[in-house]
Structure formats: structure tokens, C-alpha cells
Amino acid sequence: DEALAEVAQAESLMGGSSAVVATTGPRRSPLMTLAWVLPGTIWLLLFLIAPLVMIILVSLWERTPVGFAAFSFSLDAYGRIFETSVFLDTLKNTIFRSLLVTALCILIGYPIAFYLSRCVKTIRFQIALFIVVLAPFWVAYVVRIIAWLPVLGRQGVINYFLVEVLGVVDEPISALFYSTFAITLALVQLYVLFMVTPIFFQLATLDEAAIEAARDLGATPGKVFREVIFPLSLPGVLIGCIFVFVLVMGEFATVRIIGGGTIQSVGTLVNDYY
């Protein structure tokens, strides 16, 4: 405000106000702003907020033999969740698995995004490598899940090397496929791209002046990364974490197929009851 006042005072002495206008920028009509915001707001209200509100309302309705008693509210459904050990154990295991998958996606996805955005200099090569990263997503989701069977199954590649090539074990390890390990491995492969993409775009748009300034001040490459690059890339990391965590929390197809029905998650419970 003080800077604008000084500019206005200077312009008044000079007999004009162009500098103030240039500093403050053009004023937009409130109706124009509303016109820009309204379509997206309506879309979010109809297809995001309204369904969530409906789900919350139905969860509070009392259950009857034929359905629900609308507008007869009760907290019994939430009480059953926290009073039943199966639900609580499944919720805790799902949260832990989601956090583990998210952490593994960061460890795998960040170096990939960093290499694509900072180490590859030509746009054409960046696009080519990014297409390679996207290649698994050209295959259907369920096919990508089933593709782990020839890798982790009893007659899969890993068991073949352990039994036939290395001779480490006498019998194939059946627990490789229908296990928490297999589910975690498959989920990381399925969702690591949701971590790579936001980090890649965040790193690709970093201010090069800040990096050059750190180098000019004598910072080593490691310190440039720790003090400049990594902090500036945290918004992309946060977006990737939200994507991966939320998607893994709701997973049921991967858990059902890879786990063989022996491992539960919040998604499989919801699917069973639905």
C-alpha cells in the first residue's frame, strides 16, 4: 500500500496515473469472474459434493428389513465399525498398506521424475522416455494385475530361478503370490505413475534462477538439491501422495485377485457388503 501511494504521489506530480494502473493491473468485472467460476462450481457440486453428502446421509439412516428409514438418523452403523475387531483390524491394515505403498512410490517415483525433468535436456527425449513410463498403462487394469501371476506364481519366473537355476529352495514358494508382499508390489507398480507425473511437472517448472543463484553462492550439487530443488518440489510430492494414498485406500480388485480372497481391505469389505 505504501509503495502504491508513493507511485500515485509521483504520478500526480507528473500529471498522470499510468504507472498506478500498470502496477495494480486491469480490474475484472465481478460478473465476468462469476461466469468463469460458475461452470466448474456447478460440476463439483453435482458430481462430487452431492454424492458425498448423500452417502453421509444414508450412513446415518436407520436400517430396516426392507432398506432404510429415511430421515430417521442413528449412529449405530458407525458404532458397529468401531465395536467390531474385524473392521478395525482391516482399517488399520489398509491404512498401513496405503502408507507403505505411498512411501515406496516416492522412493521409486522421485528419482524417475528427477531424471526425466532435470537430467534429460531435450524435450523430444523427455517425451519419448515419458511414453515409456506410460507404456504399462496402455494395457487394461485387470490385465496388469493378472500379469503378476507368471512372475510370482508357483510356476512363475521367480520360483523358476529359485528352484531350477539357483537351487536355493526345493519346492516353489506359494506364498509369493497370495500374500501381502505380492499385493504391495502390484499396487506400487499400478500407482507409481500417479507419483511420477505431478513430481515431474513440478520439477520441470522450477525457477532456474534460484538454482543458479545457489550455485553462484558456492553450494554443492547435493546442497542445491537439499536446499532448493527438493523444497520447491514438495507440492508435487504432496499431490502425488494424496493421489496414491486415496486410490490405494479404496482398492479392492488388486487385493481380491493378488490376495486370492485371503486378505481383506476396506475396499473389499465395502464391495462385499454392497
JSON list of N, CA and C in Angstrom, two decimals, residues 114-167:
[
{"chain": "A", "resi": 114, "resn": "PHE", "atom": "N", "xyz": [12.83, -36.94, -11.36]},
{"chain": "A", "resi": 114, "resn": "PHE", "atom": "CA", "xyz": [14.00, -36.06, -11.35]},
{"chain": "A", "resi": 114, "resn": "PHE", "atom": "C", "xyz": [14.85, -36.28, -12.60]},
{"chain": "A", "resi": 115, "resn": "TYR", "atom": "N", "xyz": [15.05, -37.52, -12.98]},
{"chain": "A", "resi": 115, "resn": "TYR", "atom": "CA", "xyz": [15.86, -37.80, -14.17]},
{"chain": "A", "resi": 115, "resn": "TYR", "atom": "C", "xyz": [15.18, -37.27, -15.42]},
{"chain": "A", "resi": 116, "resn": "LEU", "atom": "N", "xyz": [13.87, -37.48, -15.53]},
{"chain": "A", "resi": 116, "resn": "LEU", "atom": "CA", "xyz": [13.16, -37.03, -16.73]},
{"chain": "A", "resi": 116, "resn": "LEU", "atom": "C", "xyz": [13.15, -35.51, -16.86]},
{"chain": "A", "resi": 117, "resn": "SER", "atom": "N", "xyz": [13.03, -34.82, -15.72]},
{"chain": "A", "resi": 117, "resn": "SER", "atom": "CA", "xyz": [12.86, -33.36, -15.78]},
{"chain": "A", "resi": 117, "resn": "SER", "atom": "C", "xyz": [14.17, -32.59, -15.71]},
{"chain": "A", "resi": 118, "resn": "ARG", "atom": "N", "xyz": [15.18, -33.10, -14.98]},
{"chain": "A", "resi": 118, "resn": "ARG", "atom": "CA", "xyz": [16.40, -32.35, -14.75]},
{"chain": "A", "resi": 118, "resn": "ARG", "atom": "C", "xyz": [17.61, -32.88, -15.51]},
{"chain": "A", "resi": 119, "resn": "CYS", "atom": "N", "xyz": [17.66, -34.17, -15.77]},
{"chain": "A", "resi": 119, "resn": "CYS", "atom": "CA", "xyz": [18.84, -34.77, -16.42]},
{"chain": "A", "resi": 119, "resn": "CYS", "atom": "C", "xyz": [18.69, -34.88, -17.93]},
{"chain": "A", "resi": 120, "resn": "VAL", "atom": "N", "xyz": [17.45, -35.04, -18.41]},
{"chain": "A", "resi": 120, "resn": "VAL", "atom": "CA", "xyz": [17.22, -35.12, -19.85]},
{"chain": "A", "resi": 120, "resn": "VAL", "atom": "C", "xyz": [17.00, -33.70, -20.37]},
{"chain": "A", "resi": 121, "resn": "LYS", "atom": "N", "xyz": [17.83, -33.26, -21.27]},
{"chain": "A", "resi": 121, "resn": "LYS", "atom": "CA", "xyz": [17.82, -31.87, -21.70]},
{"chain": "A", "resi": 121, "resn": "LYS", "atom": "C", "xyz": [16.88, -31.59, -22.86]},
{"chain": "A", "resi": 122, "resn": "THR", "atom": "N", "xyz": [16.69, -32.53, -23.78]},
{"chain": "A", "resi": 122, "resn": "THR", "atom": "CA", "xyz": [15.86, -32.29, -24.96]},
{"chain": "A", "resi": 122, "resn": "THR", "atom": "C", "xyz": [14.42, -32.68, -24.69]},
{"chain": "A", "resi": 123, "resn": "ILE", "atom": "N", "xyz": [13.50, -31.84, -25.17]},
{"chain": "A", "resi": 123, "resn": "ILE", "atom": "CA", "xyz": [12.08, -32.11, -24.98]},
{"chain": "A", "resi": 123, "resn": "ILE", "atom": "C", "xyz": [11.67, -33.41, -25.67]},
{"chain": "A", "resi": 124, "resn": "ARG", "atom": "N", "xyz": [12.22, -33.65, -26.85]},
{"chain": "A", "resi": 124, "resn": "ARG", "atom": "CA", "xyz": [11.84, -34.86, -27.61]},
{"chain": "A", "resi": 124, "resn": "ARG", "atom": "C", "xyz": [12.21, -36.12, -26.83]},
{"chain": "A", "resi": 125, "resn": "PHE", "atom": "N", "xyz": [13.40, -36.12, -26.24]},
{"chain": "A", "resi": 125, "resn": "PHE", "atom": "CA", "xyz": [13.83, -37.29, -25.46]},
{"chain": "A", "resi": 125, "resn": "PHE", "atom": "C", "xyz": [13.01, -37.42, -24.19]},
{"chain": "A", "resi": 126, "resn": "GLN", "atom": "N", "xyz": [12.64, -36.29, -23.57]},
{"chain": "A", "resi": 126, "resn": "GLN", "atom": "CA", "xyz": [11.79, -36.33, -22.39]},
{"chain": "A", "resi": 126, "resn": "GLN", "atom": "C", "xyz": [10.45, -36.97, -22.71]},
{"chain": "A", "resi": 127, "resn": "ILE", "atom": "N", "xyz": [9.84, -36.56, -23.82]},
{"chain": "A", "resi": 127, "resn": "ILE", "atom": "CA", "xyz": [8.55, -37.12, -24.21]},
{"chain": "A", "resi": 127, "resn": "ILE", "atom": "C", "xyz": [8.67, -38.61, -24.49]},
{"chain": "A", "resi": 128, "resn": "ALA", "atom": "N", "xyz": [9.77, -39.01, -25.17]},
{"chain": "A", "resi": 128, "resn": "ALA", "atom": "CA", "xyz": [9.96, -40.43, -25.50]},
{"chain": "A", "resi": 128, "resn": "ALA", "atom": "C", "xyz": [10.08, -41.27, -24.23]},
{"chain": "A", "resi": 129, "resn": "LEU", "atom": "N", "xyz": [10.85, -40.79, -23.26]},
{"chain": "A", "resi": 129, "resn": "LEU", "atom": "CA", "xyz": [11.01, -41.53, -22.02]},
{"chain": "A", "resi": 129, "resn": "LEU", "atom": "C", "xyz": [9.73, -41.54, -21.20]},
{"chain": "A", "resi": 130, "resn": "PHE", "atom": "N", "xyz": [8.99, -40.43, -21.24]},
{"chain": "A", "resi": 130, "resn": "PHE", "atom": "CA", "xyz": [7.73, -40.38, -20.51]},
{"chain": "A", "resi": 130, "resn": "PHE", "atom": "C", "xyz": [6.72, -41.36, -21.11]},
{"chain": "A", "resi": 131, "resn": "ILE", "atom": "N", "xyz": [6.74, -41.53, -22.42]},
{"chain": "A", "resi": 131, "resn": "ILE", "atom": "CA", "xyz": [5.87, -42.51, -23.07]},
{"chain": "A", "resi": 131, "resn": "ILE", "atom": "C", "xyz": [6.24, -43.93, -22.62]},
{"chain": "A", "resi": 132, "resn": "VAL", "atom": "N", "xyz": [7.55, -44.18, -22.45]},
{"chain": "A", "resi": 132, "resn": "VAL", "atom": "CA", "xyz": [7.98, -45.48, -21.95]},
{"chain": "A", "resi": 132, "resn": "VAL", "atom": "C", "xyz": [7.43, -45.73, -20.55]},
{"chain": "A", "resi": 133, "resn": "VAL", "atom": "N", "xyz": [7.46, -44.69, -19.71]},
{"chain": "A", "resi": 133, "resn": "VAL", "atom": "CA", "xyz": [6.90, -44.82, -18.36]},
{"chain": "A", "resi": 133, "resn": "VAL", "atom": "C", "xyz": [5.39, -45.08, -18.42]},
{"chain": "A", "resi": 134, "resn": "LEU", "atom": "N", "xyz": [4.73, -44.48, -19.40]},
{"chain": "A", "resi": 134, "resn": "LEU", "atom": "CA", "xyz": [3.28, -44.64, -19.54]},
{"chain": "A", "resi": 134, "resn": "LEU", "atom": "C", "xyz": [2.89, -45.97, -20.18]},
{"chain": "A", "resi": 135, "resn": "ALA", "atom": "N", "xyz": [3.84, -46.67, -20.78]},
{"chain": "A", "resi": 135, "resn": "ALA", "atom": "CA", "xyz": [3.53, -47.86, -21.58]},
{"chain": "A", "resi": 135, "resn": "ALA", "atom": "C", "xyz": [2.67, -48.89, -20.83]},
{"chain": "A", "resi": 136, "resn": "PRO", "atom": "N", "xyz": [2.97, -49.22, -19.56]},
{"chain": "A", "resi": 136, "resn": "PRO", "atom": "CA", "xyz": [2.11, -50.21, -18.89]},
{"chain": "A", "resi": 136, "resn": "PRO", "atom": "C", "xyz": [0.65, -49.80, -18.78]},
{"chain": "A", "resi": 137, "resn": "PHE", "atom": "N", "xyz": [0.37, -48.50, -18.82]},
{"chain": "A", "resi": 137, "resn": "PHE", "atom": "CA", "xyz": [-0.99, -48.03, -18.67]},
{"chain": "A", "resi": 137, "resn": "PHE", "atom": "C", "xyz": [-1.78, -48.12, -19.98]},
{"chain": "A", "resi": 138, "resn": "TRP", "atom": "N", "xyz": [-1.14, -48.58, -21.05]},
{"chain": "A", "resi": 138, "resn": "TRP", "atom": "CA", "xyz": [-1.87, -48.84, -22.28]},
{"chain": "A", "resi": 138, "resn": "TRP", "atom": "C", "xyz": [-2.61, -50.17, -22.20]},
{"chain": "A", "resi": 139, "resn": "VAL", "atom": "N", "xyz": [-2.29, -50.99, -21.19]},
{"chain": "A", "resi": 139, "resn": "VAL", "atom": "CA", "xyz": [-2.92, -52.29, -21.01]},
{"chain": "A", "resi": 139, "resn": "VAL", "atom": "C", "xyz": [-4.04, -52.13, -19.97]},
{"chain": "A", "resi": 140, "resn": "ALA", "atom": "N", "xyz": [-5.07, -52.92, -20.11]},
{"chain": "A", "resi": 140, "resn": "ALA", "atom": "CA", "xyz": [-6.21, -52.83, -19.20]},
{"chain": "A", "resi": 140, "resn": "ALA", "atom": "C", "xyz": [-5.77, -53.08, -17.76]},
{"chain": "A", "resi": 141, "resn": "TYR", "atom": "N", "xyz": [-6.49, -52.46, -16.83]},
{"chain": "A", "resi": 141, "resn": "TYR", "atom": "CA", "xyz": [-6.13, -52.50, -15.41]},
{"chain": "A", "resi": 141, "resn": "TYR", "atom": "C", "xyz": [-6.09, -53.93, -14.89]},
{"chain": "A", "resi": 142, "resn": "VAL", "atom": "N", "xyz": [-7.12, -54.73, -15.17]},
{"chain": "A", "resi": 142, "resn": "VAL", "atom": "CA", "xyz": [-7.18, -56.10, -14.67]},
{"chain": "A", "resi": 142, "resn": "VAL", "atom": "C", "xyz": [-6.07, -56.95, -15.30]},
{"chain": "A", "resi": 143, "resn": "VAL", "atom": "N", "xyz": [-5.77, -56.70, -16.57]},
{"chain": "A", "resi": 143, "resn": "VAL", "atom": "CA", "xyz": [-4.70, -57.46, -17.23]},
{"chain": "A", "resi": 143, "resn": "VAL", "atom": "C", "xyz": [-3.37, -57.19, -16.54]},
{"chain": "A", "resi": 144, "resn": "ARG", "atom": "N", "xyz": [-3.13, -55.94, -16.14]},
{"chain": "A", "resi": 144, "resn": "ARG", "atom": "CA", "xyz": [-1.88, -55.61, -15.45]},
{"chain": "A", "resi": 144, "resn": "ARG", "atom": "C", "xyz": [-1.80, -56.32, -14.10]},
{"chain": "A", "resi": 145, "resn": "ILE", "atom": "N", "xyz": [-2.94, -56.54, -13.46]},
{"chain": "A", "resi": 145, "resn": "ILE", "atom": "CA", "xyz": [-2.94, -57.27, -12.19]},
{"chain": "A", "resi": 145, "resn": "ILE", "atom": "C", "xyz": [-2.63, -58.74, -12.44]},
{"chain": "A", "resi": 146, "resn": "ILE", "atom": "N", "xyz": [-3.32, -59.35, -13.42]},
{"chain": "A", "resi": 146, "resn": "ILE", "atom": "CA", "xyz": [-3.13, -60.78, -13.69]},
{"chain": "A", "resi": 146, "resn": "ILE", "atom": "C", "xyz": [-1.72, -61.05, -14.22]},
{"chain": "A", "resi": 147, "resn": "ALA", "atom": "N", "xyz": [-1.10, -60.04, -14.83]},
{"chain": "A", "resi": 147, "resn": "ALA", "atom": "CA", "xyz": [0.25, -60.24, -15.38]},
{"chain": "A", "resi": 147, "resn": "ALA", "atom": "C", "xyz": [1.27, -60.60, -14.31]},
{"chain": "A", "resi": 148, "resn": "TRP", "atom": "N", "xyz": [0.95, -60.36, -13.03]},
{"chain": "A", "resi": 148, "resn": "TRP", "atom": "CA", "xyz": [1.88, -60.74, -11.97]},
{"chain": "A", "resi": 148, "resn": "TRP", "atom": "C", "xyz": [1.88, -62.24, -11.71]},
{"chain": "A", "resi": 149, "resn": "LEU", "atom": "N", "xyz": [0.87, -62.96, -12.19]},
{"chain": "A", "resi": 149, "resn": "LEU", "atom": "CA", "xyz": [0.82, -64.41, -11.96]},
{"chain": "A", "resi": 149, "resn": "LEU", "atom": "C", "xyz": [2.01, -65.14, -12.56]},
{"chain": "A", "resi": 150, "resn": "PRO", "atom": "N", "xyz": [2.41, -64.88, -13.84]},
{"chain": "A", "resi": 150, "resn": "PRO", "atom": "CA", "xyz": [3.59, -65.56, -14.37]},
{"chain": "A", "resi": 150, "resn": "PRO", "atom": "C", "xyz": [4.90, -65.12, -13.74]},
{"chain": "A", "resi": 151, "resn": "VAL", "atom": "N", "xyz": [4.86, -64.09, -12.91]},
{"chain": "A", "resi": 151, "resn": "VAL", "atom": "CA", "xyz": [6.07, -63.63, -12.23]},
{"chain": "A", "resi": 151, "resn": "VAL", "atom": "C", "xyz": [6.16, -64.20, -10.82]},
{"chain": "A", "resi": 152, "resn": "LEU", "atom": "N", "xyz": [5.04, -64.12, -10.07]},
{"chain": "A", "resi": 152, "resn": "LEU", "atom": "CA", "xyz": [5.05, -64.52, -8.66]},
{"chain": "A", "resi": 152, "resn": "LEU", "atom": "C", "xyz": [4.40, -65.86, -8.39]},
{"chain": "A", "resi": 153, "resn": "GLY", "atom": "N", "xyz": [3.76, -66.48, -9.40]},
{"chain": "A", "resi": 153, "resn": "GLY", "atom": "CA", "xyz": [3.05, -67.73, -9.19]},
{"chain": "A", "resi": 153, "resn": "GLY", "atom": "C", "xyz": [3.99, -68.89, -8.88]},
{"chain": "A", "resi": 154, "resn": "ARG", "atom": "N", "xyz": [3.41, -70.06, -8.55]},
{"chain": "A", "resi": 154, "resn": "ARG", "atom": "CA", "xyz": [4.21, -71.25, -8.22]},
{"chain": "A", "resi": 154, "resn": "ARG", "atom": "C", "xyz": [5.09, -71.67, -9.40]},
{"chain": "A", "resi": 155, "resn": "GLN", "atom": "N", "xyz": [4.58, -71.48, -10.60]},
{"chain": "A", "resi": 155, "resn": "GLN", "atom": "CA", "xyz": [5.36, -71.80, -11.80]},
{"chain": "A", "resi": 155, "resn": "GLN", "atom": "C", "xyz": [5.92, -70.52, -12.45]},
{"chain": "A", "resi": 156, "resn": "GLY", "atom": "N", "xyz": [6.01, -69.45, -11.67]},
{"chain": "A", "resi": 156, "resn": "GLY", "atom": "CA", "xyz": [6.44, -68.17, -12.21]},
{"chain": "A", "resi": 156, "resn": "GLY", "atom": "C", "xyz": [7.95, -68.05, -12.34]},
{"chain": "A", "resi": 157, "resn": "VAL", "atom": "N", "xyz": [8.36, -66.90, -12.81]},
{"chain": "A", "resi": 157, "resn": "VAL", "atom": "CA", "xyz": [9.77, -66.65, -13.09]},
{"chain": "A", "resi": 157, "resn": "VAL", "atom": "C", "xyz": [10.62, -66.71, -11.82]},
{"chain": "A", "resi": 158, "resn": "ILE", "atom": "N", "xyz": [10.14, -66.09, -10.74]},
{"chain": "A", "resi": 158, "resn": "ILE", "atom": "CA", "xyz": [10.94, -66.04, -9.51]},
{"chain": "A", "resi": 158, "resn": "ILE", "atom": "C", "xyz": [11.14, -67.44, -8.95]},
{"chain": "A", "resi": 159, "resn": "ASN", "atom": "N", "xyz": [10.06, -68.23, -8.87]},
{"chain": "A", "resi": 159, "resn": "ASN", "atom": "CA", "xyz": [10.19, -69.60, -8.37]},
{"chain": "A", "resi": 159, "resn": "ASN", "atom": "C", "xyz": [11.05, -70.46, -9.28]},
{"chain": "A", "resi": 160, "resn": "TYR", "atom": "N", "xyz": [10.99, -70.21, -10.57]},
{"chain": "A", "resi": 160, "resn": "TYR", "atom": "CA", "xyz": [11.82, -70.98, -11.50]},
{"chain": "A", "resi": 160, "resn": "TYR", "atom": "C", "xyz": [13.31, -70.74, -11.21]},
{"chain": "A", "resi": 161, "resn": "PHE", "atom": "N", "xyz": [13.68, -69.48, -11.02]},
{"chain": "A", "resi": 161, "resn": "PHE", "atom": "CA", "xyz": [15.08, -69.18, -10.72]},
{"chain": "A", "resi": 161, "resn": "PHE", "atom": "C", "xyz": [15.49, -69.72, -9.35]},
{"chain": "A", "resi": 162, "resn": "LEU", "atom": "N", "xyz": [14.58, -69.62, -8.36]},
{"chain": "A", "resi": 162, "resn": "LEU", "atom": "CA", "xyz": [14.93, -70.10, -7.02]},
{"chain": "A", "resi": 162, "resn": "LEU", "atom": "C", "xyz": [15.10, -71.61, -6.99]},
{"chain": "A", "resi": 163, "resn": "VAL", "atom": "N", "xyz": [14.28, -72.34, -7.75]},
{"chain": "A", "resi": 163, "resn": "VAL", "atom": "CA", "xyz": [14.30, -73.81, -7.70]},
{"chain": "A", "resi": 163, "resn": "VAL", "atom": "C", "xyz": [15.24, -74.39, -8.74]},
{"chain": "A", "resi": 164, "resn": "GLU", "atom": "N", "xyz": [15.07, -74.00, -10.00]},
{"chain": "A", "resi": 164, "resn": "GLU", "atom": "CA", "xyz": [15.79, -74.64, -11.09]},
{"chain": "A", "resi": 164, "resn": "GLU", "atom": "C", "xyz": [17.18, -74.06, -11.33]},
{"chain": "A", "resi": 165, "resn": "VAL", "atom": "N", "xyz": [17.30, -72.74, -11.26]},
{"chain": "A", "resi": 165, "resn": "VAL", "atom": "CA", "xyz": [18.56, -72.10, -11.61]},
{"chain": "A", "resi": 165, "resn": "VAL", "atom": "C", "xyz": [19.49, -72.00, -10.40]},
{"chain": "A", "resi": 166, "resn": "LEU", "atom": "N", "xyz": [19.00, -71.38, -9.33]},
{"chain": "A", "resi": 166, "resn": "LEU", "atom": "CA", "xyz": [19.85, -71.17, -8.15]},
{"chain": "A", "resi": 166, "resn": "LEU", "atom": "C", "xyz": [19.85, -72.35, -7.19]},
{"chain": "A", "resi": 167, "resn": "GLY", "atom": "N", "xyz": [18.76, -73.10, -7.16]},
{"chain": "A", "resi": 167, "resn": "GLY", "atom": "CA", "xyz": [18.67, -74.25, -6.26]},
{"chain": "A", "resi": 167, "resn": "GLY", "atom": "C", "xyz": [18.61, -73.86, -4.80]}
]
